[in-house]
Coordinates of C-alpha atoms in Angstrom, one line a residue:
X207 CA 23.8 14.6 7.8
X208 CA 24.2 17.7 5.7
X209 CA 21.8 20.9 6.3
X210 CA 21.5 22.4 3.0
X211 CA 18.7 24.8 3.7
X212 CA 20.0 28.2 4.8
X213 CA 17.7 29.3 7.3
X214 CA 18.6 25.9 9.1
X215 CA 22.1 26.9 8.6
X216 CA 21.7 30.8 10.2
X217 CA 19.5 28.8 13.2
X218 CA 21.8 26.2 14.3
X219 CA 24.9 28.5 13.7
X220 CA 23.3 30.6 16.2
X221 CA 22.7 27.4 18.3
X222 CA 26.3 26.5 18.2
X223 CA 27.2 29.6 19.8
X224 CA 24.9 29.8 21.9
X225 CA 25.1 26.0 23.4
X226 CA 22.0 26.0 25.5
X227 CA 19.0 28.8 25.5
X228 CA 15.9 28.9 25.3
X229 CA 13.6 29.1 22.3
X230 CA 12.4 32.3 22.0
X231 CA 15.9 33.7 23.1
X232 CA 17.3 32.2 19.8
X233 CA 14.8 33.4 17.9
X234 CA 15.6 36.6 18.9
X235 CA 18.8 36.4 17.9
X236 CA 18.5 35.4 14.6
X237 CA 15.3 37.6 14.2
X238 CA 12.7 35.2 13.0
X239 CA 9.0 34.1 14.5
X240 CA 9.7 32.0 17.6
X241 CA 6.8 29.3 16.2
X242 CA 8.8 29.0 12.9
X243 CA 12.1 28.6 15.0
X244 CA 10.4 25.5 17.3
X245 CA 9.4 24.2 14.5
X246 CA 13.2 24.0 12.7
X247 CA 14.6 22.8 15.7
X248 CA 11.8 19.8 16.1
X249 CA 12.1 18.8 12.4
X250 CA 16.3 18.9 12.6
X251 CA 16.2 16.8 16.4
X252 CA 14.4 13.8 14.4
X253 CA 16.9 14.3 11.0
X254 CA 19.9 12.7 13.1
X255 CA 21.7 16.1 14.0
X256 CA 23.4 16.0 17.7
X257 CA 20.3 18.2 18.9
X258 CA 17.8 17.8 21.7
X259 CA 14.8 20.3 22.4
X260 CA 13.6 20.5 25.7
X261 CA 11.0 21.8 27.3
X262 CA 10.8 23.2 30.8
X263 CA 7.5 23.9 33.2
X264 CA 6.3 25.0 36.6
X265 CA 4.2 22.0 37.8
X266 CA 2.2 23.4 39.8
X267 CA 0.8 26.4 37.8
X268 CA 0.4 23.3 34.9
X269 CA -1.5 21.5 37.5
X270 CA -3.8 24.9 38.2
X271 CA -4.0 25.5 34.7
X272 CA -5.1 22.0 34.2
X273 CA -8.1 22.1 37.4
X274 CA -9.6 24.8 35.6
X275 CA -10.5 23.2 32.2
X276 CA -14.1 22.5 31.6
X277 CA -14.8 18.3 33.0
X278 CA -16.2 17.5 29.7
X279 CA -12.6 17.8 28.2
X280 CA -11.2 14.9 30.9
X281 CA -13.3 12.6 29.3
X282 CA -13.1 12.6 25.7
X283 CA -11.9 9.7 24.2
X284 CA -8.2 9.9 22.6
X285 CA -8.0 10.4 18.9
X286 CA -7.4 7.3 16.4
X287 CA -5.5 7.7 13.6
X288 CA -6.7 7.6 11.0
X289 CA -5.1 4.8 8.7
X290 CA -3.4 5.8 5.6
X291 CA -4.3 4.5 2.1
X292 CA -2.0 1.8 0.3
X293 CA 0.2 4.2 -1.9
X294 CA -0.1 1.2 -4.5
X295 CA -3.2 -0.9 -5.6
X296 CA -2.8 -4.4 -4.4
X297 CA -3.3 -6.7 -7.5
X298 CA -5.8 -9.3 -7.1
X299 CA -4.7 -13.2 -7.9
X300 CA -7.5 -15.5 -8.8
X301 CA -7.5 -18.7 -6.9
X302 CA -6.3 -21.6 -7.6
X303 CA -8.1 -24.6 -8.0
X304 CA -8.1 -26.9 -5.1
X305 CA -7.1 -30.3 -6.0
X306 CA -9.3 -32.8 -4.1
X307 CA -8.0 -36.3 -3.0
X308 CA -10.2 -39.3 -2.9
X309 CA -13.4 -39.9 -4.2
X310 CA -16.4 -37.4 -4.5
X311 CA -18.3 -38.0 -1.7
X312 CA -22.2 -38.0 -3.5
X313 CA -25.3 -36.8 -2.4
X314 CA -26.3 -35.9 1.2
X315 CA -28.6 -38.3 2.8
X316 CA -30.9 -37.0 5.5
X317 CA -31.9 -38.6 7.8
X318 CA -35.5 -39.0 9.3
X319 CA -38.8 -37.5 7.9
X320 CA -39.1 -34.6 6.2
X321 CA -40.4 -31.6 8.4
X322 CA -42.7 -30.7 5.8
X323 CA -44.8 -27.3 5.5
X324 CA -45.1 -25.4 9.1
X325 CA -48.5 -25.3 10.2
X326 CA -49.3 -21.4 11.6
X327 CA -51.6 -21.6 14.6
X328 CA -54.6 -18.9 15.2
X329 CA -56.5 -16.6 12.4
X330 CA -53.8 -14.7 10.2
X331 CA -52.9 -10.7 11.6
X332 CA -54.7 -9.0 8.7
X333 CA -54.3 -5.6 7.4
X334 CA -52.9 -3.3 9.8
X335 CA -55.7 -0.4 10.7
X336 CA -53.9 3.0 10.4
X337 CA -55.7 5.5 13.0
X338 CA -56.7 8.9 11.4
X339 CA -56.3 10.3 7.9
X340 CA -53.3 9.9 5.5
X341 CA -50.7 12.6 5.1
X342 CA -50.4 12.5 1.6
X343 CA -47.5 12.7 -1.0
X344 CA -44.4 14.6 0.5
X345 CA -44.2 17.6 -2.2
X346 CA -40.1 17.9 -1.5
X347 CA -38.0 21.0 -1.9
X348 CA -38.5 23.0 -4.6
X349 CA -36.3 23.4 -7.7
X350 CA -33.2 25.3 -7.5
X351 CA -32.6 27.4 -10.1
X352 CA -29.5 26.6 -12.6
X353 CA -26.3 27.9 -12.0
X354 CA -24.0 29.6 -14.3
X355 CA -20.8 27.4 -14.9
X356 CA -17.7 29.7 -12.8
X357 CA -14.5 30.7 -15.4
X358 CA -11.5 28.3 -14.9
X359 CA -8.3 29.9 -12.7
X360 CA -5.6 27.8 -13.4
X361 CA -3.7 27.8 -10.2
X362 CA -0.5 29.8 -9.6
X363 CA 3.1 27.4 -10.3
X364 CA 4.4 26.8 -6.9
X365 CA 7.5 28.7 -5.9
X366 CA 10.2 26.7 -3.6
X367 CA 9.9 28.1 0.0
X368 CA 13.5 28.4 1.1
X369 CA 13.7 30.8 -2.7
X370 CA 10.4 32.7 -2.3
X371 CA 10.9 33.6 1.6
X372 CA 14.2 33.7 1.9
X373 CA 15.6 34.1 -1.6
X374 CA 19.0 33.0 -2.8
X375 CA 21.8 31.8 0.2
X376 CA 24.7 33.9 1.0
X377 CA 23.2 36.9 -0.4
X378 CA 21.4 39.9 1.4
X379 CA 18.4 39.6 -1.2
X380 CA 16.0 37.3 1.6
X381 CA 16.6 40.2 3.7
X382 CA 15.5 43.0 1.5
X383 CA 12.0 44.6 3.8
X384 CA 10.5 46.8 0.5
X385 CA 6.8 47.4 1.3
X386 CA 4.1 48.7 -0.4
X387 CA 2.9 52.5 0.6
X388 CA 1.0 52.1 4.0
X389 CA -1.4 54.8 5.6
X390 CA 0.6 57.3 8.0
X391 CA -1.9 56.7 10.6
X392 CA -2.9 59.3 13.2
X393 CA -0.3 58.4 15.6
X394 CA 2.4 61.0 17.8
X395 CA 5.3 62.7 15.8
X396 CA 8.7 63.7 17.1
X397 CA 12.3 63.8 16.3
X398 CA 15.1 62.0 16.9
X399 CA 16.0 61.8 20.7
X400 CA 12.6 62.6 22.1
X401 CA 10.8 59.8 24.0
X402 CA 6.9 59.3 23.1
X403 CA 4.4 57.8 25.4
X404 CA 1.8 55.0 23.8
X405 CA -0.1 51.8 24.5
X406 CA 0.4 48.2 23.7
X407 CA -1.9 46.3 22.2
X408 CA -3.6 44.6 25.9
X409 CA -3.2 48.3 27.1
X410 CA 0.4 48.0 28.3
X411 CA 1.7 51.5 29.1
X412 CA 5.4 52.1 27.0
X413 CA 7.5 54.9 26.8
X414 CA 9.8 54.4 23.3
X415 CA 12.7 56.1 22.5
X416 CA 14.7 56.8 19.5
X417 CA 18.2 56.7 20.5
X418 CA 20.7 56.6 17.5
X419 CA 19.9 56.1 13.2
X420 CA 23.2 54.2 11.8
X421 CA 23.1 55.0 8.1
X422 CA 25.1 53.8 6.4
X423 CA 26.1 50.6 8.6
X424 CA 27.3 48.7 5.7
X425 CA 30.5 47.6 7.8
X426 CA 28.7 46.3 10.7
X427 CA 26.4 44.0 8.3
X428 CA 29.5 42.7 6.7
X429 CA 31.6 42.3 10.1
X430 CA 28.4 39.9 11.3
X431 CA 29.5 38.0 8.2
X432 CA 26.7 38.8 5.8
X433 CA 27.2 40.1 2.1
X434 CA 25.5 43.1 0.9
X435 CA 24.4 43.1 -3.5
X436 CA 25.4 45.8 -5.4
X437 CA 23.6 48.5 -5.0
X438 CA 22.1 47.6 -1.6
X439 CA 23.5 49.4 2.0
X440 CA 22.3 48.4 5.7
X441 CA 20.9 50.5 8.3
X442 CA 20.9 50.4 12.0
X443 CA 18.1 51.6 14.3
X444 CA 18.6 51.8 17.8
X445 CA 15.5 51.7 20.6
X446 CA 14.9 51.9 23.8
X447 CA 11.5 50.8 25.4
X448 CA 9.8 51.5 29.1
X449 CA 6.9 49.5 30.6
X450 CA 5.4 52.3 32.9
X451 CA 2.4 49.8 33.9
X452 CA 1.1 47.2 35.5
X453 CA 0.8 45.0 32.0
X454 CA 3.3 42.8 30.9
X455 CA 4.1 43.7 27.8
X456 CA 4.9 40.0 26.1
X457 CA 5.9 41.3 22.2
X458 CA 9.2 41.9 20.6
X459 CA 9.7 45.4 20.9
X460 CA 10.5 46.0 17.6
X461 CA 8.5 43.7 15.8
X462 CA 6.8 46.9 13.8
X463 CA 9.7 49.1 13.9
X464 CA 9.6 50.3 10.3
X465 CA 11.5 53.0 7.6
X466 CA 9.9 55.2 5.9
X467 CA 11.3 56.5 3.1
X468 CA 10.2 60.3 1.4
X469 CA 8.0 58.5 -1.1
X470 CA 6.4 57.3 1.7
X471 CA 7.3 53.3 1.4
X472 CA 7.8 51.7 4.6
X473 CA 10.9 49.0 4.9
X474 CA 10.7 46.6 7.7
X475 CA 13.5 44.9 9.2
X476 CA 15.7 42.4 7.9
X477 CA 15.4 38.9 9.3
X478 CA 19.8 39.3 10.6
X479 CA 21.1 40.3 14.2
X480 CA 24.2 41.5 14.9
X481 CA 27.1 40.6 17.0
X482 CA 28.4 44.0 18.1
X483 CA 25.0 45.2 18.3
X484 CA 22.9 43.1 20.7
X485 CA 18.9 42.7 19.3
X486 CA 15.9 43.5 21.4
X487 CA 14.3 40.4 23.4
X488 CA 10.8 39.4 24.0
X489 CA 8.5 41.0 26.9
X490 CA 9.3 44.1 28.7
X491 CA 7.8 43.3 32.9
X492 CA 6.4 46.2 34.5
X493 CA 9.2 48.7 35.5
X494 CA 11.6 47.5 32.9
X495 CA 13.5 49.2 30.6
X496 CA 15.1 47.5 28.0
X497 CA 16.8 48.6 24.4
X498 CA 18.0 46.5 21.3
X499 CA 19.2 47.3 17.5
X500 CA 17.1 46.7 14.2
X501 CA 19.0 46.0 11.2
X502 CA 17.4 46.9 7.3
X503 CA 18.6 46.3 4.0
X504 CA 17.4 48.8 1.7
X505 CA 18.5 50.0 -2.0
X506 CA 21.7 52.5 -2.1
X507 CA 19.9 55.5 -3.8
X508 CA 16.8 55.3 -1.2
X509 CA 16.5 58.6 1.2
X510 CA 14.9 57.6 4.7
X511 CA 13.2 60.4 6.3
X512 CA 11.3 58.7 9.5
X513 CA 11.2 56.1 11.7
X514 CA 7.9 54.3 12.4
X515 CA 7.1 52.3 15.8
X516 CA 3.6 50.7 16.2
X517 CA 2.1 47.7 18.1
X518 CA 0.5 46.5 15.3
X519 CA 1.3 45.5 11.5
X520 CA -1.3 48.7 10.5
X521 CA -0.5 52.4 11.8
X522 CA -3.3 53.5 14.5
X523 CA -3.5 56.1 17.2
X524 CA -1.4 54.2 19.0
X525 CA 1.9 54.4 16.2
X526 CA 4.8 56.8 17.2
X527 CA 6.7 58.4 14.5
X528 CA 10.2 60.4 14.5
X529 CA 11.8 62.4 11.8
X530 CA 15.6 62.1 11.6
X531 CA 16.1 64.5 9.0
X532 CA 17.6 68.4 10.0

């Protein structure tokens, strides 16, 4: 079978070096959602491809996890599908006539009397008498008032997914992260270097750190075997985060890590990892500090000024920003 999309491509070249990992480890790698990536992987195992996915457990916290749902969910009955409709009319033949051998056999004869009418024993019921007074006509809802007819919205034309996410294979366009101007939020400021206490979203306590700002780092984009347009140059963020709590902190650390540019656009990060510089993984345990690269592709004449972190897709109180310009 050939894989002609090329996000399957990017996912199960990243497999094939990789040989056996997990799934959100892979997505890691190749920077996209873990969902999306579980998703590929089941849809490619079924298409013939020499894949398996897997899926390991601890069984007894499944067992303890189970005890605890609500009785009522034991007993429901399993769903039915539901049976799809013939994609095609079925035509209708009329019958045939049915050819009858012999000679017609003639009327019935019954045998025996006739029953004749049935005789009802006892006085007939009557009119049923209906205890108290009669309700009366049922006046009904009243009238609703006319609606004006809504204006006609032709829909949008749809766009082909693997074009309008991705955009066009072997080019750096699908990993363009241009954004429209955000809010600066009320979050810490610093500079490059400093580290910056904060709070996750479940109230994890995190230290962040920004350790190095690789710009340009078109070499490095083009070593991972990626291709730049004209015009375009990449960009390498490197951070280090600290769980100082008690709180798992079970994100992708630099899931919001953004650029912000002096008109104040913010650029997020391009779906790519590279090879030479590792990515960050999911979750940070309590005492554990861990650090990872962010790659961007941005236009060539584009001055970045600042570098956003926040838990969140919006800036809060929570968002740490450092400024890496002199």
């Amino acid at each position: 079978m050939a894989v002609t999309d090329p996000v399957d491509t990017r996912l199960l070249a990243a497999l094939a070096d990789l040989g056996k990992t997990a799934v959100h480890e892979l997505a890691a790698k190749v920077g996209m959602d873990p969902r999306e990536v579980a998703y590929r992987l089941v849809a490619l195992s079924g298409s013939g491809l020499p894949l398996l996915v897997g899926v390991e457990s601890d069984p007894q916290g499944l067992r303890a996890a189970i005890a605890g749902a609500p009785p009522s969910w034991a007993n429901r009955p399993p769903q039915q599908p539901y049976p799809a409709p013939p994609s095609q009319p079925v035509p209708q033949q009329p019958p045939a006539p049915y050819n009858v051998q012999g000679a017609p056999s003639g009327p019935y004869n019954v045998r025996g009397a006739p029953s004749g009418p049935y005789n009802v024993q006892g006085a007939p019921s009557g009119p049923y008498n209906v205890q108290g007074t009669p309700s009366g006509r049922y006046p009904g809802p009243p009238p609703r008032p006319p609606q004006p007819p809504r204006p006609f919205t032709p829909p949008p034309a749809p766009l082909d997914p693997a074009v309008s996410t991705w955009g066009l294979p072997q080019t750096a366009s699908w990993a363009r992260g241009d954004e429209p101007v955000k809010p600066a939020g009320t979050g810490k400021r610093g500079r490059l270097g400093e580290v910056m206490e904060t709070q996750g979203l479940e109230g994890e306590q995190l230290s962040v750190q920004l350790l190095e700002v690789q710009d340009p780092a078109d070499y490095l984009f083009s070593a991972a075997g990626y291709r730049l347009e004209d015009g375009e140059r990449a960009v390498v963020v490197h951070t280090e985060i600290t769980n100082r709590g008690s709180i798992p902190f079970a994100s992708l650390p630099d899931n919001y890590l953004e650029l912000l540019t002096a008109d104040g656009t913010a650029i997020g990060k391009a779906p790519v990892s590279l090879t030479s510089r590792p990515p960050h993984k999911i979750g940070v345990k309590p005492g554990e500090t861990l650090g990872g690269h962010t790659v961007y592709v941005l236009p060539d004449a584009t001055r970045v000024v600042s570098v956003r972190w926040s838990p969140r897709p919006e800036p809060d109180e929570r968002t740490l920003t450092w400024s890496i310009e002199d």
